[in-house]
mmCIF file of C-alpha atoms in Angstrom:
data_model
loop_
_atom_site.group_PDB
_atom_site.id
_atom_site.type_symbol
_atom_site.label_atom_id
_atom_site.label_comp_id
_atom_site.label_asym_id
_atom_site.label_seq_id
_atom_site.Cartn_x
_atom_site.Cartn_y
_atom_site.Cartn_z
ATOM 1 C CA MET A 57 -0.095 0.063 0.025
ATOM 2 C CA LYS A 58 1.265 3.510 -0.955
ATOM 3 C CA THR A 59 1.582 5.892 1.978
ATOM 4 C CA HIS A 60 1.495 9.625 2.388
ATOM 5 C CA GLU A 61 5.237 9.505 2.286
ATOM 6 C CA TYR A 62 5.305 7.882 -0.999
ATOM 7 C CA PHE A 63 3.283 10.554 -2.713
ATOM 8 C CA MET A 64 4.936 13.285 -0.854
ATOM 9 C CA ARG A 65 8.322 12.108 -2.310
ATOM 10 C CA ARG A 66 6.842 12.491 -5.800
ATOM 11 C CA CYS A 67 5.636 16.038 -4.980
ATOM 12 C CA TYR A 68 9.102 16.724 -3.827
ATOM 13 C CA ASP A 69 10.524 15.382 -7.181
ATOM 14 C CA LEU A 70 8.082 17.561 -9.228
ATOM 15 C CA ALA A 71 9.143 20.560 -6.903
ATOM 16 C CA VAL A 72 12.876 20.052 -7.594
ATOM 17 C CA SER A 73 12.076 19.691 -11.292
ATOM 18 C CA ALA A 74 10.278 23.074 -11.303
ATOM 19 C CA GLY A 75 13.149 24.616 -9.475
ATOM 20 C CA LYS A 76 15.778 23.255 -11.979
ATOM 21 C CA LYS A 77 13.732 24.794 -14.684
ATOM 22 C CA GLY A 78 14.044 28.235 -12.881
ATOM 23 C CA TYR A 79 10.826 28.293 -11.101
ATOM 24 C CA ASP A 80 9.953 28.302 -7.370
ATOM 25 C CA THR A 81 10.126 24.612 -5.929
ATOM 26 C CA PHE A 82 6.637 23.377 -5.551
ATOM 27 C CA GLY A 83 4.802 20.269 -6.897
ATOM 28 C CA ALA A 84 1.400 18.823 -6.489
ATOM 29 C CA LEU A 85 -0.696 15.672 -7.473
ATOM 30 C CA LEU A 86 -4.019 14.221 -7.134
ATOM 31 C CA VAL A 87 -4.476 10.558 -5.918
ATOM 32 C CA ASN A 88 -7.507 8.414 -6.307
ATOM 33 C CA ASP A 89 -7.792 4.989 -5.200
ATOM 34 C CA GLY A 90 -4.153 4.678 -4.619
ATOM 35 C CA ASN A 91 -3.106 5.918 -8.094
ATOM 36 C CA VAL A 92 -1.745 9.229 -9.355
ATOM 37 C CA VAL A 93 -4.426 10.750 -11.427
ATOM 38 C CA ALA A 94 -2.524 14.045 -12.530
ATOM 39 C CA GLU A 95 0.465 16.036 -11.437
ATOM 40 C CA ALA A 96 1.841 19.544 -11.882
ATOM 41 C CA GLU A 97 4.734 21.641 -11.164
ATOM 42 C CA ASN A 98 5.066 25.339 -10.416
ATOM 43 C CA THR A 99 5.229 27.634 -13.474
ATOM 44 C CA ALA A 100 4.673 31.052 -11.884
ATOM 45 C CA ASP A 101 6.481 33.990 -13.631
ATOM 46 C CA TYR A 102 6.039 37.057 -11.286
ATOM 47 C CA GLN A 103 7.881 39.231 -13.887
ATOM 48 C CA LYS A 104 5.165 38.466 -16.395
ATOM 49 C CA GLY A 105 2.400 38.453 -13.844
ATOM 50 C CA LEU A 106 1.607 34.692 -14.298
ATOM 51 C CA PHE A 107 0.201 32.855 -11.252
ATOM 52 C CA GLY A 108 1.324 29.335 -11.940
ATOM 53 C CA HIS A 109 1.408 27.640 -8.490
ATOM 54 C CA ALA A 110 1.416 24.033 -8.713
ATOM 55 C CA GLU A 111 -1.737 23.427 -6.993
ATOM 56 C CA PHE A 112 -3.396 26.117 -9.155
ATOM 57 C CA ASN A 113 -2.039 24.412 -12.224
ATOM 58 C CA LEU A 114 -3.258 20.950 -11.112
ATOM 59 C CA VAL A 115 -6.785 22.433 -10.434
ATOM 60 C CA HIS A 116 -6.746 23.703 -14.008
ATOM 61 C CA MET A 117 -5.841 20.397 -15.275
ATOM 62 C CA LEU A 118 -8.680 18.539 -13.225
ATOM 63 C CA ALA A 119 -11.451 21.086 -14.018
ATOM 64 C CA ASN A 120 -14.025 19.755 -16.349
ATOM 65 C CA ARG A 121 -12.103 16.505 -16.823
ATOM 66 C CA PHE A 122 -13.288 14.555 -13.818
ATOM 67 C CA PHE A 123 -16.565 13.992 -12.081
ATOM 68 C CA ASP A 124 -17.281 15.722 -8.831
ATOM 69 C CA GLN A 125 -17.681 12.467 -6.872
ATOM 70 C CA MET A 126 -14.278 11.268 -8.026
ATOM 71 C CA LEU A 127 -12.595 14.533 -6.966
ATOM 72 C CA SER A 128 -14.367 14.567 -3.526
ATOM 73 C CA GLU A 129 -13.039 11.017 -3.007
ATOM 74 C CA SER A 130 -9.503 11.946 -4.041
ATOM 75 C CA THR A 131 -6.480 13.361 -2.107
ATOM 76 C CA LEU A 132 -4.649 16.362 -3.303
ATOM 77 C CA TYR A 133 -0.907 16.139 -2.262
ATOM 78 C CA THR A 134 1.274 19.131 -2.215
ATOM 79 C CA SER A 135 4.895 19.830 -1.408
ATOM 80 C CA CYS A 136 3.963 22.903 0.735
ATOM 81 C CA ALA A 137 0.771 23.851 2.490
ATOM 82 C CA PRO A 138 -1.231 25.910 -0.060
ATOM 83 C CA CYS A 139 -1.637 29.650 -0.293
ATOM 84 C CA ASN A 140 -4.868 31.582 -0.207
ATOM 85 C CA ARG A 141 -5.568 31.412 -3.901
ATOM 86 C CA CYS A 142 -4.611 27.697 -4.266
ATOM 87 C CA MET A 143 -6.717 26.822 -1.299
ATOM 88 C CA MET A 144 -9.789 28.379 -2.776
ATOM 89 C CA ALA A 145 -9.136 26.752 -6.357
ATOM 90 C CA ILE A 146 -8.866 23.347 -4.526
ATOM 91 C CA ALA A 147 -11.984 24.083 -2.593
ATOM 92 C CA SER A 148 -13.775 24.981 -5.839
ATOM 93 C CA LEU A 149 -13.349 21.454 -7.144
ATOM 94 C CA GLY A 150 -14.882 19.877 -3.943
ATOM 95 C CA ILE A 151 -11.580 18.203 -3.038
ATOM 96 C CA LYS A 152 -12.208 17.366 0.570
ATOM 97 C CA ARG A 153 -8.570 16.100 1.604
ATOM 98 C CA VAL A 154 -5.288 17.942 1.261
ATOM 99 C CA VAL A 155 -1.986 16.429 2.380
ATOM 100 C CA TYR A 156 1.000 18.722 2.480
ATOM 101 C CA GLY A 157 4.688 18.381 3.061
ATOM 102 C CA VAL A 158 6.015 21.645 4.482
ATOM 103 C CA GLY A 159 3.742 23.434 6.855
ATOM 104 C CA TYR A 160 3.119 27.158 7.015
ATOM 105 C CA GLN A 161 5.258 27.782 10.048
ATOM 106 C CA GLN A 162 8.302 26.105 8.441
ATOM 107 C CA PHE A 163 7.865 27.721 5.098
ATOM 108 C CA ALA A 164 7.522 31.134 6.756
ATOM 109 C CA ARG A 165 11.202 30.804 7.846
ATOM 110 C CA LEU A 166 11.928 31.296 4.116
ATOM 111 C CA LEU A 167 10.054 34.537 3.588
ATOM 112 C CA PRO A 168 11.293 38.051 4.153
ATOM 113 C CA PHE A 169 8.159 38.980 6.060
ATOM 114 C CA VAL A 170 5.968 37.319 8.597
ATOM 115 C CA PRO A 171 2.720 35.889 6.878
ATOM 116 C CA HIS A 172 -0.769 35.817 8.162
ATOM 117 C CA THR A 173 -2.149 32.186 7.739
ATOM 118 C CA PRO A 174 -5.822 31.818 8.222
ATOM 119 C CA ASP A 175 -7.500 28.854 9.868
ATOM 120 C CA TYR A 176 -8.532 27.480 6.488
ATOM 121 C CA GLU A 177 -10.545 24.472 7.930
ATOM 122 C CA ASN A 178 -12.786 26.654 9.992
ATOM 123 C CA LEU A 179 -12.942 29.344 7.407
ATOM 124 C CA LEU A 180 -14.007 26.899 4.834
ATOM 125 C CA ALA A 181 -16.524 25.245 7.160
ATOM 126 C CA GLN A 182 -18.184 28.571 7.660
ATOM 127 C CA MET A 183 -18.840 28.579 3.935
ATOM 128 C CA ASP A 184 -20.220 25.003 4.229
ATOM 129 C CA VAL A 185 -17.091 23.594 2.511
ATOM 130 C CA GLU A 186 -15.739 20.534 3.885
ATOM 131 C CA MET A 187 -11.912 20.122 3.708
ATOM 132 C CA HIS A 188 -9.456 18.603 5.867
ATOM 133 C CA LEU A 189 -5.692 19.432 5.861
ATOM 134 C CA GLU A 190 -3.141 16.765 6.992
ATOM 135 C CA GLY A 191 0.502 17.367 7.505
ATOM 136 C CA PRO A 192 3.337 18.025 7.643
ATOM 137 C CA VAL A 193 4.661 14.948 5.970
ATOM 138 C CA LEU A 194 8.453 14.507 5.533
ATOM 139 C CA GLU A 195 8.855 18.113 6.328
ATOM 140 C CA GLU A 196 12.629 18.207 6.921
ATOM 141 C CA ASP A 197 13.116 16.703 3.421
ATOM 142 C CA GLY A 198 10.625 19.259 2.022
ATOM 143 C CA MET A 199 12.681 22.157 3.474
ATOM 144 C CA HIS A 200 15.674 20.964 1.487
ATOM 145 C CA VAL A 201 13.667 21.011 -1.761
ATOM 146 C CA PHE A 202 13.670 24.904 -1.507
ATOM 147 C CA GLU A 203 17.568 24.577 -1.996
ATOM 148 C CA TRP A 204 16.560 24.503 -5.863
ATOM 149 C CA TRP A 205 14.493 27.699 -5.490
ATOM 150 C CA GLY A 206 14.693 29.626 -8.829
ATOM 151 C CA GLY A 207 17.134 27.362 -10.730
ATOM 152 C CA GLU A 208 20.264 27.721 -8.714
ATOM 153 C CA HIS A 209 21.176 25.149 -5.863
ATOM 154 C CA ARG A 210 21.904 27.003 -2.637
ATOM 155 C CA PRO A 211 22.090 25.362 0.900
ATOM 156 C CA LEU A 212 19.101 25.587 3.101
ATOM 157 C CA GLU A 213 20.991 27.186 5.893
ATOM 158 C CA GLU A 214 22.059 29.966 3.507
ATOM 159 C CA LEU A 215 18.416 30.667 2.468
ATOM 160 C CA LEU A 216 17.178 30.709 5.943
ATOM 161 C CA LYS A 217 19.868 33.111 7.088
ATOM 162 C CA GLU A 218 19.156 35.362 4.163
ATOM 163 C CA SER A 219 15.440 35.373 4.884
ATOM 164 C CA GLU A 220 16.092 36.047 8.675
ATOM 165 C CA ASP A 221 18.263 39.048 7.694
ATOM 166 C CA MET A 222 15.631 40.398 5.398
ATOM 167 C CA ARG A 223 12.833 40.091 8.163
ATOM 168 C CA LYS A 224 15.132 41.934 10.614
ATOM 169 C CA ALA A 225 15.861 44.741 7.968
ATOM 170 C CA ASN A 226 12.086 45.022 7.465
ATOM 171 C CA GLU A 227 11.284 45.536 11.038
ATOM 172 C CA HIS A 228 13.276 48.805 11.092
#
């Protein structure tokens, strides 16, 4: 039987592949009945204003391709906990289960600012949308995926230090 770890490793492979192509390192896939149905990498290009997060790309692949019941019975795996836009896109398909690798708290260590992360499950429940988030899964491995961020390999420790310095500079 394939486990969360098995599918998360595939997400991490997709994320590294995106990073080696010069994109941010994120990957996502949809699993139904133990089989990968579709997978996507990040293709965002902020210079051109293209929002190509892996989860969003996956949702676009799935839309109008699969029946609602199949989607609601599937699990979306993602290398990192989804952002607001991706979370809403996932919810729009009726996917009820999301398993993520790197959690919001760990990912925030890589950002030059302190992000606000809503309680998505409760927020969605208020809108009568059922979704359950599970994770983190292989989070330490997932943090090392970010070493390929933007196409150039850099040690995680260096990235974390750079982000910490930027947060401190932004405080002043």
